[in-house]
Coordinates of C-alpha atoms in Angstrom, one line a residue:
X1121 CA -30.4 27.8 8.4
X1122 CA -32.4 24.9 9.2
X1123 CA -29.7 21.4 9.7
X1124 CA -30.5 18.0 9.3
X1125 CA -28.8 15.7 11.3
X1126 CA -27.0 13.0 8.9
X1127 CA -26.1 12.4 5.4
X1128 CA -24.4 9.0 4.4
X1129 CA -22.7 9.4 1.1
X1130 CA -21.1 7.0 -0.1
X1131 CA -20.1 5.4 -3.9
X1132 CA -22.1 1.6 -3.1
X1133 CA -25.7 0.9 -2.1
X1134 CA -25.7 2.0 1.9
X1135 CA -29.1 0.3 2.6
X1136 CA -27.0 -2.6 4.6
X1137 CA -25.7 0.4 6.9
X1138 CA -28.8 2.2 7.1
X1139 CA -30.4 -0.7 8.4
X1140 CA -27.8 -1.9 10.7
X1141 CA -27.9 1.6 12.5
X1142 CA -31.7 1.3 12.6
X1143 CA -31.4 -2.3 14.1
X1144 CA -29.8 -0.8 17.0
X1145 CA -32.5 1.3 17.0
X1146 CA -30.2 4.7 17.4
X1147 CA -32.1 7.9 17.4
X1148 CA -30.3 9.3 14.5
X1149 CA -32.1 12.0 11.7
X1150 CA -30.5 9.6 9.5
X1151 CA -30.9 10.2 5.2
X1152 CA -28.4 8.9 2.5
X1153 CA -27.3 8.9 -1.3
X1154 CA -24.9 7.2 -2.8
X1155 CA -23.0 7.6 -6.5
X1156 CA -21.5 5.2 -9.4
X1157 CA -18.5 7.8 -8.8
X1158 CA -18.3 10.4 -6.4
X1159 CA -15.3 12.3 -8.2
X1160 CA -17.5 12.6 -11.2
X1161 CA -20.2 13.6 -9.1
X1162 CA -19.2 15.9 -7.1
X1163 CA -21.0 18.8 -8.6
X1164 CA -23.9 17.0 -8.7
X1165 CA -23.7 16.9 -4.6
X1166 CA -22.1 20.2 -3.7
X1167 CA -25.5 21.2 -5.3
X1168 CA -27.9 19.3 -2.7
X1169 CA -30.2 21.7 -0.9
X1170 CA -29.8 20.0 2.6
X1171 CA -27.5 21.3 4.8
X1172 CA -26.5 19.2 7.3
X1173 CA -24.8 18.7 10.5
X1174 CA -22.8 15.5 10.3
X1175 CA -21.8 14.0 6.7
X1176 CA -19.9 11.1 6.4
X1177 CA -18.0 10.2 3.4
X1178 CA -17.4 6.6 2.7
X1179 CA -15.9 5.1 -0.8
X1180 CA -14.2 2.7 -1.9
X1181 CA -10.5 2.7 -3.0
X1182 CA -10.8 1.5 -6.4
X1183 CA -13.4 4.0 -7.6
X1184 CA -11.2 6.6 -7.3
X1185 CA -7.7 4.7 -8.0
X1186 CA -7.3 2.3 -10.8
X1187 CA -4.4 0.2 -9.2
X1188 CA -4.6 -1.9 -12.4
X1189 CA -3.3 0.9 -14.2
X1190 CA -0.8 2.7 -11.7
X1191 CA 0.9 -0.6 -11.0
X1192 CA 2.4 -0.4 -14.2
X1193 CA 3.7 3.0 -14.2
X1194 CA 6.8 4.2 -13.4
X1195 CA 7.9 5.4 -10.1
X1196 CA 7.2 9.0 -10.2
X1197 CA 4.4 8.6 -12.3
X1198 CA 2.6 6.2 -10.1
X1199 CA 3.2 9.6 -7.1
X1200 CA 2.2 12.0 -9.4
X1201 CA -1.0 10.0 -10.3
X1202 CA -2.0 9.6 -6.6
X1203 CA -1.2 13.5 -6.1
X1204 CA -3.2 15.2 -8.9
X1205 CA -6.0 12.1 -7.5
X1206 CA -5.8 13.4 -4.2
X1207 CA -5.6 16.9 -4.8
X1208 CA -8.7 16.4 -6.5
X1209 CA -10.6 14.4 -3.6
X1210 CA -9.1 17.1 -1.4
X1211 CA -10.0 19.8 -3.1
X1212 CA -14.0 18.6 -3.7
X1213 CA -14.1 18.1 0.3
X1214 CA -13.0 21.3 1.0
X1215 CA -16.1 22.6 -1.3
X1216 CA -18.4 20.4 0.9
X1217 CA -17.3 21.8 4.2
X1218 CA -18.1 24.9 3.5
X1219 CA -22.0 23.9 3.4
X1220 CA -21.9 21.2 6.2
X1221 CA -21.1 21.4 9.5
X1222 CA -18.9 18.5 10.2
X1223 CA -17.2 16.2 7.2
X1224 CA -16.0 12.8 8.6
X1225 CA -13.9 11.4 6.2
X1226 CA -13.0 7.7 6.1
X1227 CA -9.8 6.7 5.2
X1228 CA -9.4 3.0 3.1
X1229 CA -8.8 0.0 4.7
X1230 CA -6.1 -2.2 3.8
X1231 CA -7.0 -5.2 1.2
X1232 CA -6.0 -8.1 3.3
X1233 CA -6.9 -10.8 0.9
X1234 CA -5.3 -9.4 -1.9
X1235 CA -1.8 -11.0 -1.8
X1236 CA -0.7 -12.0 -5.2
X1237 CA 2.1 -9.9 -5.3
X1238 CA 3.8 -11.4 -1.9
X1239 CA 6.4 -9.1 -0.5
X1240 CA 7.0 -6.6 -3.1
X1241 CA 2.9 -4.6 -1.5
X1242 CA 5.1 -3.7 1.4
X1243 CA 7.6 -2.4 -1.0
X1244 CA 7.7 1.4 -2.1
X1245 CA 4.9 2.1 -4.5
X1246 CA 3.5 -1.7 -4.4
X1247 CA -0.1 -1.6 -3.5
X1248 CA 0.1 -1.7 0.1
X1249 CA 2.7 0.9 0.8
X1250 CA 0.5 2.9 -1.8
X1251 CA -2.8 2.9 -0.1
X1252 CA -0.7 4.1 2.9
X1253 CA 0.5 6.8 0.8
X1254 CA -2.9 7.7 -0.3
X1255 CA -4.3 7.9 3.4
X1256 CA -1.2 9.7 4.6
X1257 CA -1.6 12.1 1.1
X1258 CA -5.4 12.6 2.0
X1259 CA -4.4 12.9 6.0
X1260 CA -1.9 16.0 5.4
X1261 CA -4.3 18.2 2.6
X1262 CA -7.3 17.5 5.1
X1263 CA -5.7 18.5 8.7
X1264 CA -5.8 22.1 8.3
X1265 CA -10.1 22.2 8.3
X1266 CA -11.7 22.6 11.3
X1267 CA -14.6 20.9 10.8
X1268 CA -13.4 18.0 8.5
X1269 CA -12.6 15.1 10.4
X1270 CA -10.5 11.5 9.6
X1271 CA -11.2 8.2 10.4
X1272 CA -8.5 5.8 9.9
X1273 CA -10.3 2.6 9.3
X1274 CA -7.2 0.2 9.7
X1275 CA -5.9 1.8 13.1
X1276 CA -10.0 1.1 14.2
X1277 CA -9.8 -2.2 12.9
X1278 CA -6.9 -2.7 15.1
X1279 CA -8.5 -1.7 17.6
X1280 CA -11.6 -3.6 17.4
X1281 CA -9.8 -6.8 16.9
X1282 CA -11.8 -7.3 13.9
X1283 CA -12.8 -11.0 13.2
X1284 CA -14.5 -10.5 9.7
X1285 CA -13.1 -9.8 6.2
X1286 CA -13.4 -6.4 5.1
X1287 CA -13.6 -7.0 0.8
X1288 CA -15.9 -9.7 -0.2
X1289 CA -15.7 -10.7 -4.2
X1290 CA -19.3 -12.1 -4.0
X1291 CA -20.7 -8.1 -3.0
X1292 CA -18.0 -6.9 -5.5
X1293 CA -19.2 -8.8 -8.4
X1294 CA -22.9 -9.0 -7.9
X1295 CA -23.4 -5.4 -6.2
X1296 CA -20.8 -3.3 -7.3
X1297 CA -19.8 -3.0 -3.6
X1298 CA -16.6 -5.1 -2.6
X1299 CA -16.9 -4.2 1.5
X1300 CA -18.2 -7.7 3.5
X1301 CA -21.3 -7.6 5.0
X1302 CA -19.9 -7.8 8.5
X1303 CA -17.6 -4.6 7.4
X1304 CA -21.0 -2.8 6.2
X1305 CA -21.9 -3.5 9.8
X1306 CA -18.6 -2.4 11.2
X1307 CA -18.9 0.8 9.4
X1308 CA -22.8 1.3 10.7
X1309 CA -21.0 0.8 14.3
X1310 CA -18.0 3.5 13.4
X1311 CA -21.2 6.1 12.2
X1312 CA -22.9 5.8 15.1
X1313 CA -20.3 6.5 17.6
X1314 CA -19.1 8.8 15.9
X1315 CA -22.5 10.8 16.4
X1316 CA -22.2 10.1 20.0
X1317 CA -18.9 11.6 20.5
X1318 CA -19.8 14.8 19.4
X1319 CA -22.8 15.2 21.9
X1320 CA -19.7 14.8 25.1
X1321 CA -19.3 17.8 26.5
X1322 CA -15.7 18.8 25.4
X1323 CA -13.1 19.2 28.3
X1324 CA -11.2 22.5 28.5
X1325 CA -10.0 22.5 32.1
X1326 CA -9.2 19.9 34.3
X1327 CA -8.6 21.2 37.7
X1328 CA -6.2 18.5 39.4
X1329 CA -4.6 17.5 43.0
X1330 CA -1.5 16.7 43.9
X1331 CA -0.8 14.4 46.3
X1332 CA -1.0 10.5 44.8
X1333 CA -1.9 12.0 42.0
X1334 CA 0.5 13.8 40.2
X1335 CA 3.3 12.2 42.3
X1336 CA 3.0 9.5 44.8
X1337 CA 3.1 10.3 48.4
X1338 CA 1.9 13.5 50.4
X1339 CA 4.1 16.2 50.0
X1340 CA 3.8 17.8 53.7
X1341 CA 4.8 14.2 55.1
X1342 CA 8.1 13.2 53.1
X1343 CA 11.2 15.2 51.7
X1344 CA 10.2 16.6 48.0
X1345 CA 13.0 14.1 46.8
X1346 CA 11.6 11.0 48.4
X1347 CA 8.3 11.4 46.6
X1348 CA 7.4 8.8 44.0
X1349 CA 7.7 10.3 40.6
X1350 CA 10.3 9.1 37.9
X1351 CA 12.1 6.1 37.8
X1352 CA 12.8 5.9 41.8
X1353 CA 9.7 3.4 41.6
X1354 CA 7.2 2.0 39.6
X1355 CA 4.3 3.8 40.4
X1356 CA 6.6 7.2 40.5
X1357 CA 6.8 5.7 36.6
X1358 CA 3.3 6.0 35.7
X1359 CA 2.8 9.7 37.4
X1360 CA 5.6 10.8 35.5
X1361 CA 3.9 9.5 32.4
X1362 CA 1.0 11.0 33.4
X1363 CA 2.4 14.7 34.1
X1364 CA 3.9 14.4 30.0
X1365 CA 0.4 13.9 29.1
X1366 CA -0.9 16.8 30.8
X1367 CA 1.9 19.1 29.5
X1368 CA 1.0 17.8 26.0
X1369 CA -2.9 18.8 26.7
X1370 CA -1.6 22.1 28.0
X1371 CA 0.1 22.5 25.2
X1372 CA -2.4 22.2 22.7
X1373 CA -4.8 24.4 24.3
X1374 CA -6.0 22.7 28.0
X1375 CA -6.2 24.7 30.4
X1376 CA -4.5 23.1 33.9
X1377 CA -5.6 24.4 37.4
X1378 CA -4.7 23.2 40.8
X1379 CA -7.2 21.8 43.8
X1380 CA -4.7 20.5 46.7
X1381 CA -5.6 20.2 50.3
X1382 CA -1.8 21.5 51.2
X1383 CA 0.6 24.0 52.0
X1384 CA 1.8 26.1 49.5
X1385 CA 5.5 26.4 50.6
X1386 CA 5.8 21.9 50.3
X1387 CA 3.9 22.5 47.2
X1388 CA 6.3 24.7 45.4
X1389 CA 9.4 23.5 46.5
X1390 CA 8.1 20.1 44.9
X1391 CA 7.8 21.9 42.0
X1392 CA 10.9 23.6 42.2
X1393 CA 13.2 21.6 43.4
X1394 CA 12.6 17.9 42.3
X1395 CA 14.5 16.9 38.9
X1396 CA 11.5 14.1 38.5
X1397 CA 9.2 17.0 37.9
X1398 CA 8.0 17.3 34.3
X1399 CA 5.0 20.0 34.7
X1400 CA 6.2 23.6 36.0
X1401 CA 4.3 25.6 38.6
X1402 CA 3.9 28.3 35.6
X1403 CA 1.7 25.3 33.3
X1404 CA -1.4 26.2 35.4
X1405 CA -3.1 28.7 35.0
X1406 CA -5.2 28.8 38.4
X1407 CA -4.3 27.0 41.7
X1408 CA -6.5 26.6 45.0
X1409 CA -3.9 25.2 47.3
X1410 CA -5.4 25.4 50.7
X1411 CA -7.6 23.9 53.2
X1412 CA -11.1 24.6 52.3
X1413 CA -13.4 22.0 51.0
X1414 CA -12.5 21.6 47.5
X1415 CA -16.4 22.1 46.0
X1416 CA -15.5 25.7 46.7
X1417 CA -11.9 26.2 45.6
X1418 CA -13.3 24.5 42.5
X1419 CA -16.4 27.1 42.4
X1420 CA -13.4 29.6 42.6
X1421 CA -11.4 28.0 39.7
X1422 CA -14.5 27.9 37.6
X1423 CA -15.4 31.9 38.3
X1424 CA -11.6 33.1 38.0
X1425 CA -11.1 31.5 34.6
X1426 CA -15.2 32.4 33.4
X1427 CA -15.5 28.8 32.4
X1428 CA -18.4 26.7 32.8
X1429 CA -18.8 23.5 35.2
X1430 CA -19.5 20.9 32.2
X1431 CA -16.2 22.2 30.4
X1432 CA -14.3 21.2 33.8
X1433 CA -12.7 18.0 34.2
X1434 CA -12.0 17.3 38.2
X1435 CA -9.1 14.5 38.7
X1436 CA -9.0 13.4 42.4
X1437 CA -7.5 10.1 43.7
X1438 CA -10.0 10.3 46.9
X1439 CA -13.6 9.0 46.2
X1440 CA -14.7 11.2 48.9
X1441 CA -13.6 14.6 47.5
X1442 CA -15.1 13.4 43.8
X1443 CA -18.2 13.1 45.2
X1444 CA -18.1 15.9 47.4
X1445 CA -17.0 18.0 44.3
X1446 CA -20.1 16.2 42.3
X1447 CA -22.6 16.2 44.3
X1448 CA -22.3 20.6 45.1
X1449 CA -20.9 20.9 41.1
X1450 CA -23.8 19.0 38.8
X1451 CA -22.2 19.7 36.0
X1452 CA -18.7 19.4 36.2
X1453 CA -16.8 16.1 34.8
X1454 CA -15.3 13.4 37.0
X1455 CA -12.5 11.2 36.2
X1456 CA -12.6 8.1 38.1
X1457 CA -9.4 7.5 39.4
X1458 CA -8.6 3.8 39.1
X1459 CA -7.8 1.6 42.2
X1460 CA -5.0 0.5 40.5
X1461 CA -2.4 2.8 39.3
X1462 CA -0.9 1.3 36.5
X1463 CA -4.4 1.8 34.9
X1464 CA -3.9 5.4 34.9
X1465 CA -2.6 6.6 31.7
X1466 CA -4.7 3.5 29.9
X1467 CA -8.0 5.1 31.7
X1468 CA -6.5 8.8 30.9
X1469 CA -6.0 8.3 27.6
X1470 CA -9.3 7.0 26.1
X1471 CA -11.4 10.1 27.7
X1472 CA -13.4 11.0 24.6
X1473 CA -13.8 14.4 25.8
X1474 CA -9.8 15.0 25.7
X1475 CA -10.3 14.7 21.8
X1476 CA -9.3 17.4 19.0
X1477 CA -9.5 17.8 15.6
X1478 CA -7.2 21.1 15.1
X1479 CA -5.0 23.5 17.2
X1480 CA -4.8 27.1 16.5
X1481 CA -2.7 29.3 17.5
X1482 CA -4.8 30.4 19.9
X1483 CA -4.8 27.3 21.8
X1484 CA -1.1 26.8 21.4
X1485 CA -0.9 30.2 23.9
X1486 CA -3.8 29.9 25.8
X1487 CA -2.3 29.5 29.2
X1488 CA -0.2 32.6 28.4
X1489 CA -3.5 34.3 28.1
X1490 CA -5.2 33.1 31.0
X1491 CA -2.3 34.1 32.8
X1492 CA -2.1 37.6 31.5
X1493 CA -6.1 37.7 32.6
X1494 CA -4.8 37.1 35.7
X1495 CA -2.6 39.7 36.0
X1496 CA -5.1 42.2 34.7
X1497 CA -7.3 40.8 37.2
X1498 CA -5.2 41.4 39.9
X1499 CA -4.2 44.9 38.9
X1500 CA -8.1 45.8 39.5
X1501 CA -7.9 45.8 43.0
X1502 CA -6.0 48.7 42.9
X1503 CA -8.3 51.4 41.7
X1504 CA -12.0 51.8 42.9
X1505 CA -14.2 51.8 39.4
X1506 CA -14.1 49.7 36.5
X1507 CA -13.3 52.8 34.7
X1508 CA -9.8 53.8 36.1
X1509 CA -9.4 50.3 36.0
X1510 CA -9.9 50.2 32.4
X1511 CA -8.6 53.0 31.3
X1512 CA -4.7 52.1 33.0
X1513 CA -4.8 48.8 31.1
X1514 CA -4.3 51.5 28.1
X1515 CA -6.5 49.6 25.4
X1516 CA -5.6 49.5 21.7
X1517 CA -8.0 47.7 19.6
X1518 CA -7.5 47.7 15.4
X1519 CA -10.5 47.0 13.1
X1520 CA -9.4 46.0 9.3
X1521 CA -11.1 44.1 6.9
X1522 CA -11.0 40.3 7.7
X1523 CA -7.2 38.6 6.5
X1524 CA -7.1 35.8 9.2
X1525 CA -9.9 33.3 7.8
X1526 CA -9.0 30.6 9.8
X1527 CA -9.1 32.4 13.2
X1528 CA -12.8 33.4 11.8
X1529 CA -13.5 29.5 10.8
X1530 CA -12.1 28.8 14.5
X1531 CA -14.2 31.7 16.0
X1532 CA -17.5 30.5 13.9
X1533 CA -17.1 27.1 15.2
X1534 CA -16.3 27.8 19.1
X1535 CA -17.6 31.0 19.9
X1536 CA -20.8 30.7 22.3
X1537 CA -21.4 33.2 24.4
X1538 CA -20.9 36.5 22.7
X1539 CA -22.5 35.1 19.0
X1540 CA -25.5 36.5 17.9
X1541 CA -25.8 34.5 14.5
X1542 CA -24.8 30.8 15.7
X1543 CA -24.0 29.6 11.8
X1544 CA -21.3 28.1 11.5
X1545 CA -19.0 29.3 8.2
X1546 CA -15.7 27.8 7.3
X1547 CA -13.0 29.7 5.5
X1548 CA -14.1 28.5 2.1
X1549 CA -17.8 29.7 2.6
X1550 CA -16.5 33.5 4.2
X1551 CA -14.0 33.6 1.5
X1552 CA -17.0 32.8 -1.0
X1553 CA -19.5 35.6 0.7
X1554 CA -16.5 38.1 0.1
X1555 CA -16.1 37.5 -3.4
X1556 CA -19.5 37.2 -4.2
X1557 CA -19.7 40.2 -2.7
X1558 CA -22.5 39.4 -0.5
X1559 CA -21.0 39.9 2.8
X1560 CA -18.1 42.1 4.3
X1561 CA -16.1 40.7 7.4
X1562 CA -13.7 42.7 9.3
X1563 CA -11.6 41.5 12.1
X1564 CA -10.5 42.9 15.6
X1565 CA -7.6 42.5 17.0
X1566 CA -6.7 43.6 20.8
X1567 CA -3.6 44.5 23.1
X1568 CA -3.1 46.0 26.0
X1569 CA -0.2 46.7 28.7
X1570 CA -0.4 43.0 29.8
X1571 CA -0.1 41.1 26.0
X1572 CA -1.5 40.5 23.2
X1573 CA -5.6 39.1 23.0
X1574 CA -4.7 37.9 18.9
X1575 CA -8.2 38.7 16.8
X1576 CA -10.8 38.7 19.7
X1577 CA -14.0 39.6 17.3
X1578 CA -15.5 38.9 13.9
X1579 CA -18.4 41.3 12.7
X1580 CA -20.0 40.4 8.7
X1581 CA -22.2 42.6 7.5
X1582 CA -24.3 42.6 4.7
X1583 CA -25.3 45.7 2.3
X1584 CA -28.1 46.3 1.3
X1585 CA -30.0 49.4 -1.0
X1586 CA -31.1 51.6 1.9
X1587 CA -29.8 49.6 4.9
X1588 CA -27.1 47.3 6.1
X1589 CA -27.3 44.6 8.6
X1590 CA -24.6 43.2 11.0
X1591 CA -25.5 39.4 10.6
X1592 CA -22.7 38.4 12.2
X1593 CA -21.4 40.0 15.8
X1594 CA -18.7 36.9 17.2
X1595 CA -16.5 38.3 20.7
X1596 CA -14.5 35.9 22.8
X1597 CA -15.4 36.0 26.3
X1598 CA -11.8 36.8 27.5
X1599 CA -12.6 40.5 26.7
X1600 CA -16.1 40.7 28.1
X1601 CA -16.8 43.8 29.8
X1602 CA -14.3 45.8 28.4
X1603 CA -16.8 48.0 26.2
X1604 CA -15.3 46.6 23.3
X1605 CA -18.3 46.2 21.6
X1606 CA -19.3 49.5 21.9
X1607 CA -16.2 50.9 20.3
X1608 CA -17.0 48.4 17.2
X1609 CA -20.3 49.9 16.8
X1610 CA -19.1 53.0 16.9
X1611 CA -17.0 52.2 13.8
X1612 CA -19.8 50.7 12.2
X1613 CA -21.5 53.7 12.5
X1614 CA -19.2 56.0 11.4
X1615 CA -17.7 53.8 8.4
X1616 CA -18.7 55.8 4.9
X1617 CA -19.9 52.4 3.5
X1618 CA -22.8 52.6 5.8
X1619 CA -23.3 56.2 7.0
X1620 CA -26.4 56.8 5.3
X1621 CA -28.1 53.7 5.6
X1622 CA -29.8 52.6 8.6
X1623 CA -28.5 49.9 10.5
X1624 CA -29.9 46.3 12.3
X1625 CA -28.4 43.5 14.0
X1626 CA -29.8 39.9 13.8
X1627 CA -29.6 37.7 16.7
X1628 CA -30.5 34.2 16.9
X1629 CA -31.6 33.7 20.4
X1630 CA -30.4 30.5 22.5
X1631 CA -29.3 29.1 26.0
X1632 CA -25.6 30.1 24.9
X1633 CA -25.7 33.2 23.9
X1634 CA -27.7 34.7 27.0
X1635 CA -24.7 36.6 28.0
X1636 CA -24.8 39.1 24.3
X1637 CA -28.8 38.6 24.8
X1638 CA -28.8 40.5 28.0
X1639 CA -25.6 43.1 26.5
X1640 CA -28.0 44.1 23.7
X1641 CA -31.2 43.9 25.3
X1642 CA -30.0 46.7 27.8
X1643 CA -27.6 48.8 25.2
X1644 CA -28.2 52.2 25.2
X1645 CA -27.1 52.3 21.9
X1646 CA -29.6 49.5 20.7
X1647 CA -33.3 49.8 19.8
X1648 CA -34.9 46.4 20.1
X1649 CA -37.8 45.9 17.2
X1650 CA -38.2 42.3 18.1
X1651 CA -36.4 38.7 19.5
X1652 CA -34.7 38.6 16.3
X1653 CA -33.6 42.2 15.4
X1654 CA -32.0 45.4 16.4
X1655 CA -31.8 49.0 15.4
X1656 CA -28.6 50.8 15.4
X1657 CA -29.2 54.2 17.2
X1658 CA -27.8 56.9 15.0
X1659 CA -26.0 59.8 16.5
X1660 CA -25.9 57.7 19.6
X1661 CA -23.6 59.5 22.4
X1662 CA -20.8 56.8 23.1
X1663 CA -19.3 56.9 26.4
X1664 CA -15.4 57.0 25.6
X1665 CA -12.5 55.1 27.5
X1666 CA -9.4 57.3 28.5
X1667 CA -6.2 55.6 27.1
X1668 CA -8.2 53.5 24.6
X1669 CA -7.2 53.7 21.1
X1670 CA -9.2 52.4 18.0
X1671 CA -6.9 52.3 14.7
X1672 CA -8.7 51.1 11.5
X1673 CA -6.9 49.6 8.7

């Protein structure tokens, strides 16, 4: 499906925007529309062709609220006015992002020059306090979607230290457009970085040291007690802020590793035995605590955990081992430690990359499952083929018909690797394909004697009079040469709905699927027609797994 880049919508004339954005002369596939009314008009642009990859969604507070109106009301009927208003705005961008890619929504400024009322707006239900309500009410029925995102334009006002007025009666009254001119170019700014933040590579390690960095001092030269970390000095302040940030990342899905020229034995009982300490040995899930040059324990990190350099963030207080790290690791991400420690956290916390817009359940256990990986890992070593191996991690994999649409919204949007369709569907638009009845999804779910995986694959197929297709074949890489994906064949093939028909899988071919591009390309089960297409092989000969056990629901 063919993406443009960028759709301004909006409920004034955008030109101004537009034109700012082009003044700046930003790269940006940009296109726009604009409505009297959005609400009224919403079918009208759930009904665009385009599909595209960022929309932003900008209004204006009183085309949607009449605060003329609401001010007069009652209490509870002022609420319930906003709610059915905002479960109607909610609803409506719901619909949209299930045809685009990413929908950043902007909150609504606050009115700053409208002040009639005096001390009673920052009153419950007068019109400030209300406007907070509305962005709050918006806030909560938005944060679920994956790929809807929030802009709250008064916190980046704040942050700006704006030094323009944001409403502007002369645009109101003449254009139908009450934002300033110097807001319409505040807004043009907001649009464009927003654009630029989602071409960062996202963090999802960061591989630290230890010493003067998550504590002060070296922990081979002093007692783990005199070490500065907690309120025994300032500086043993700010690392102790720092390790609650990191076990906030971690978390919400990070992943933490450790790269420490040390031994092991001062290491641990740092970790175990000062009361300072707020991150546990056990929050990491991969540590190189040795000394080798830390390029390679890093290299190591990166293969243990199968993550890529450019999703690594390396945090190092030495400027020599940054750029000895850089300059054999391309890819990877440095943090530049700042001279002065009380910077830390400030620096820290405005990493773009460290940004997220949901967490799953998946990232709320991720370290749990890295960990487990690494148990199975080490396990291997005892037996001599992959097989044996395999086969005493005692398997059990169950196929049912898809239940869990947000884990398949969450797979569509950060699968890479094993994804042979690259679309990107949110749970409205899978939930549409299955009542239309133009699509089936199942879902795959994986345990064996180490834990649990959760749902590790997402198949949709589609079909058709005399054949079906698999149009959709998503597998996270934490079960990659398992076989899995043979097994899931294997049902396909042997499902009634599809017995007689022949079979095909589509594959879009890119740099970040290589890894299911090679699988298929090789598959003894697979008939390649062309770049773009597969045939099933039917009464294909499926090497079985002792212990593994595939239950359909």
């Amino acid at each position: 499906m063919k993406r443009d880049n960028t759709l301004i919508l909006t409920d004034f004339n955008n030109d101004l925007i537009l034109n700012f954005i082009k003044s700046k002369k930003k790269s940006f596939k940009l296109k726009s529309k604009y409505y009297d009314n959005l609400l009224i008009n919403f079918d009208q642009i759930l009904s665009l062709k385009e599909n595209y990859e960022f929309l932003f969604f900008i209004s204006q507070i009183n085309k949607f609220f009449n605060f003329d109106e609401i001010l007069t009301l009652k209490e509870n009927l002022k609420i319930k006015k906003i709610n059915d208003i905002t479960d109607l705005i909610a609803l409506n961008i719901k619909r949209l992002s299930s045809k685009h890619k990413k929908i950043i929504f902007f909150l609504w400024p606050q009115d700053t020059n409208d002040d009639y009322l005096g001390f009673i707006n920052f009153k419950k239900t007068g019109k400030n306090w209300l406007i907070n309500y509305i962005n709050l009410e918006i806030a909560s029925k938005l944060s679920a979607e994956e790929n809807i995102y929030i802009i709250d334009l008064n916190f980046k006002l704040l942050q700006c230290h704006h030094k323009f007025e944001i409403y502007d009666n002369k645009t109101k009254y003449l254009i139908d457009n009450h934002y300033s001119i110097g807001f319409m170019e505040f807004l043009a700014e907001e649009i464009s970085s927003t654009i630029n933040f989602f071409k960062f590579k996202k963090i999802k390690l960061l591989i630290l040291d230890l010493d003067n960095t998550l504590w002060g001092g070296e922990a081979g030269e002093r007692n783990y007690n005199s070490l500065e970390l907690g309120p025994n000095s300032i500086k043993g302040l700010v690392y102790q802020d720092f390790q609650k940030r990191l076990k906030i990342l971690k978390k919400i899905g990070f992943v933490l590793a450790i790269c420490s020229k040390n031994d092991i034995k001062n290491v641990k009982k740092v970790f175990e035995k000062n009361k300072n300490m707020i991150l546990s040995f056990n929050d990491f899930s991969a540590f190189r605590v040795n000394w080798q040059n830390k390029n390679e324990n890093v290299r190591e990190i990166l293969k243990e955990l199968n993550l890529r350099s450019e999703n690594a963030l390396f945090i190092d207080d030495t400027n020599y081992e940054r750029d000895i790290v850089k300059s054999d690791i391309k890819e990877i991400q440095i943090f530049e430690f700042p001279d002065n420690i009380l910077l830390l956290n400030e620096k820290f916390n405005q990493l773009k990359q460290l940004q997220k817009n949901t967490i799953s359940k998946t990232d709320i256990n991720r370290t749990k499952l890295y960990l487990d990986e690494k148990k199975r890992k080490s396990s291997r070593d005892k037996f001599f083929n992959k097989s044996d191996w395999l086969s005493s991690l005692k398997i059990e994999i169950k196929i049912r018909k898809l239940k869990n649409l947000k884990r398949a919204e969450e797979m569509f949007l950060r699968t890479n690797q094993f994804n042979t369709s690259h679309q990107v569907l949110s749970s409205q638009k899978i939930e549409e394909l299955i009542i239309k009845k133009k699509r089936i999804f199942y879902e795959v779910e994986m345990i064996d004697k180490f834990g649990d995986y959760g749902i590790i694959s997402i198949i949709g197929i589609k079909i058709e009079r005399k054949k079906f297709i698999v149009t959709d074949f998503l597998q996270s890489c934490r079960v990659f040469q398992r076989n899995i994906e043979m097994h899931i064949l294997q049902f396909i093939l042997k499902n009634k709905d599809f017995k007689d028909r022949d079979g095909f899988i589509l594959i879009n071919r890119n740099k970040k699927n290589i890894y299911v591009q090679d699988l298929f390309d090789n598959s003894s089960y697979l008939e390649k027609i062309n770049s773009k297409s597969y045939r099933l092989k039917k009464n294909c000969n499926f090497k079985e797994i002792k212990n593994i056990k595939t239950k359909i629901n």
